[in-house]
Short mmCIF file of C-alpha atoms in Angstrom, two decimals:
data_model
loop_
_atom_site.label_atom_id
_atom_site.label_comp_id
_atom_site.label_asym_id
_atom_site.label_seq_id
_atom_site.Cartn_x
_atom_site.Cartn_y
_atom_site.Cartn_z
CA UNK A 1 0.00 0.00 0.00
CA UNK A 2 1.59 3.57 -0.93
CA UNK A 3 2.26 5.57 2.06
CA UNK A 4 -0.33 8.31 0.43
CA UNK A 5 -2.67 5.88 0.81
CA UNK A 6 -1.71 4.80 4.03
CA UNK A 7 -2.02 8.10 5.57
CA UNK A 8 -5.24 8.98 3.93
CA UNK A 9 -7.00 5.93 5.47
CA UNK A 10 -5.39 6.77 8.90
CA UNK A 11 -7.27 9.99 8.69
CA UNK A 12 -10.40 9.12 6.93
CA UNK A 13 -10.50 6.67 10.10
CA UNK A 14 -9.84 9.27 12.64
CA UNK A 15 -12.58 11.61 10.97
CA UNK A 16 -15.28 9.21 10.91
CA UNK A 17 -14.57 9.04 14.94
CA UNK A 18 -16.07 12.82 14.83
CA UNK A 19 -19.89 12.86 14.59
CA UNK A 20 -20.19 15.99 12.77
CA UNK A 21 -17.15 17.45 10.43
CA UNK A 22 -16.63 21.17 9.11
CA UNK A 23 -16.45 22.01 5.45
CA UNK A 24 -12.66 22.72 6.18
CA UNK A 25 -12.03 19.34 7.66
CA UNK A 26 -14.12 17.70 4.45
CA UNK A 27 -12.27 19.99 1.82
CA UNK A 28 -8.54 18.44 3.83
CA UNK A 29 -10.07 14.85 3.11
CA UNK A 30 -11.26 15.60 -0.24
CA UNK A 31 -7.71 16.77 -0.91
CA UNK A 32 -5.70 13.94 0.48
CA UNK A 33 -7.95 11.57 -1.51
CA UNK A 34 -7.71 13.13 -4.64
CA UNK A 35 -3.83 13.26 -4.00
CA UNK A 36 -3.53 9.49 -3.42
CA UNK A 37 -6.22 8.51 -5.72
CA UNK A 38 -4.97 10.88 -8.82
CA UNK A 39 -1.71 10.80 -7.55
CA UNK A 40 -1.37 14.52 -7.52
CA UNK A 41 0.50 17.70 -5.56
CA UNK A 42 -2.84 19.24 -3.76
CA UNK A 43 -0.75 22.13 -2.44
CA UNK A 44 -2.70 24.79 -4.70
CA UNK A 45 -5.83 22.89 -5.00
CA UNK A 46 -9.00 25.50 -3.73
CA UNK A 47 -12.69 25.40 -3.17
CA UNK A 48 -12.65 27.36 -6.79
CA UNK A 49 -10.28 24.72 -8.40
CA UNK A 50 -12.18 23.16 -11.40
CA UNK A 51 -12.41 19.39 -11.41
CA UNK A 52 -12.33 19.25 -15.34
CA UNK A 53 -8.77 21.05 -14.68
CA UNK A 54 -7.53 18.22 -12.50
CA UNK A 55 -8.45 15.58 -15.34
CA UNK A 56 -11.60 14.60 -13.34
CA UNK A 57 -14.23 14.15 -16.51
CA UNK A 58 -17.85 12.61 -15.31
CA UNK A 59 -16.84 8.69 -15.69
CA UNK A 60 -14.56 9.83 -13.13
CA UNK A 61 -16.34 11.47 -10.97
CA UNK A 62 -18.83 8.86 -10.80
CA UNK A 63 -15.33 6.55 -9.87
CA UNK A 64 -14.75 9.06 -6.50
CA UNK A 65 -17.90 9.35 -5.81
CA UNK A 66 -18.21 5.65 -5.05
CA UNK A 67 -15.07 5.53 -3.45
CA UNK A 68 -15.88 8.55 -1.12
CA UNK A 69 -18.89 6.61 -0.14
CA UNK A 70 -16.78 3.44 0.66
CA UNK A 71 -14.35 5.00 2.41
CA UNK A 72 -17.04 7.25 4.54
CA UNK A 73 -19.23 4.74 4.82
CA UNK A 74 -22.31 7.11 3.58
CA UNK A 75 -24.63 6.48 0.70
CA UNK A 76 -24.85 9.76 -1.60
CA UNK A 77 -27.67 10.23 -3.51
CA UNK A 78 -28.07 10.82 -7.67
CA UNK A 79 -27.20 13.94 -8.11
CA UNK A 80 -29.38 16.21 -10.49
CA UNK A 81 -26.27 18.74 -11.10
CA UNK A 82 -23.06 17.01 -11.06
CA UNK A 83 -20.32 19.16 -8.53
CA UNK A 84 -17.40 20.87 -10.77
CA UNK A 85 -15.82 22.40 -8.51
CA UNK A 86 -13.83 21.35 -5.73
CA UNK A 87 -15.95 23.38 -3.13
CA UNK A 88 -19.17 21.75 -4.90
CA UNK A 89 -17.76 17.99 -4.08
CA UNK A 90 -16.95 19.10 -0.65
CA UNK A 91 -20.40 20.91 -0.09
CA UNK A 92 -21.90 17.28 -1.50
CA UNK A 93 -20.19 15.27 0.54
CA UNK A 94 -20.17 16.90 3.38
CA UNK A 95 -24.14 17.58 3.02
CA UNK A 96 -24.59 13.35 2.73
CA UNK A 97 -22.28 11.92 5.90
CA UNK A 98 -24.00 10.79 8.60
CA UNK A 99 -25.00 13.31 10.98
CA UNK A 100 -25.45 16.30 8.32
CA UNK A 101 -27.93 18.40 8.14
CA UNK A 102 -30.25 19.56 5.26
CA UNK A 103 -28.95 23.19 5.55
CA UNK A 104 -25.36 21.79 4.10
CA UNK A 105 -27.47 20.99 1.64
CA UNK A 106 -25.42 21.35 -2.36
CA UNK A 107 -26.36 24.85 -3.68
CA UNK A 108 -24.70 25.40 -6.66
CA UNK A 109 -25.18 29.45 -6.13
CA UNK A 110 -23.20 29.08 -2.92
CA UNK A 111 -19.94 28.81 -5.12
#
């Protein structure tokens, strides 16, 4: 197992030990996963950062989106408008772990 990897599962572990998580502490997770996952340098990756930009097309997408959910152990809905943004993935994800509420709802104006 690469030590990205490694890492990442140490934290996703100790997050899931906290009930409720911030957008900031779900934006850090998003970012080590899509660094070991893409294999990428997340150092200048931002809420604003377009996910088409990182390579991320919608097959995907659809490929982190299942792998958020097995890793988080949360079920995410279809989504009507697909996040492409990096602060639009975080606002989705963090809006469907357990223990969020409706009001972290996705809003697409919110960006």
């Amino acid at each position: 197992m690469p030590l990205a990897q490694h890492i990442f599962e140490a934290n996703i572990t100790h997050i899931l030990s906290i009930r409720m998580i911030s957008n900031e502490e779900t934006f850090i997770t998003v970012k080590e996963f899509l660094k070991a996952r893409l294999e990428i340098d997340t150092g200048d990756l931002t809420m604003q950062s377009k996910l088409e930009d990182l390579g991320i097309d919608s097959l995907m997408l659809m490929e982190l989106i299942f792998d958020f959910e097995d890793k988080l152990s949360f079920q995410m809905p279809d989504l009507e408008d697909r996040p492409t943004t990096i602060g639009e993935l975080v606002r989705v994800v963090q809006a469907n772990l357990p223990g969020a509420s409706s009001a972290n709802a996705f809003d697409k104006t919110s960006e």
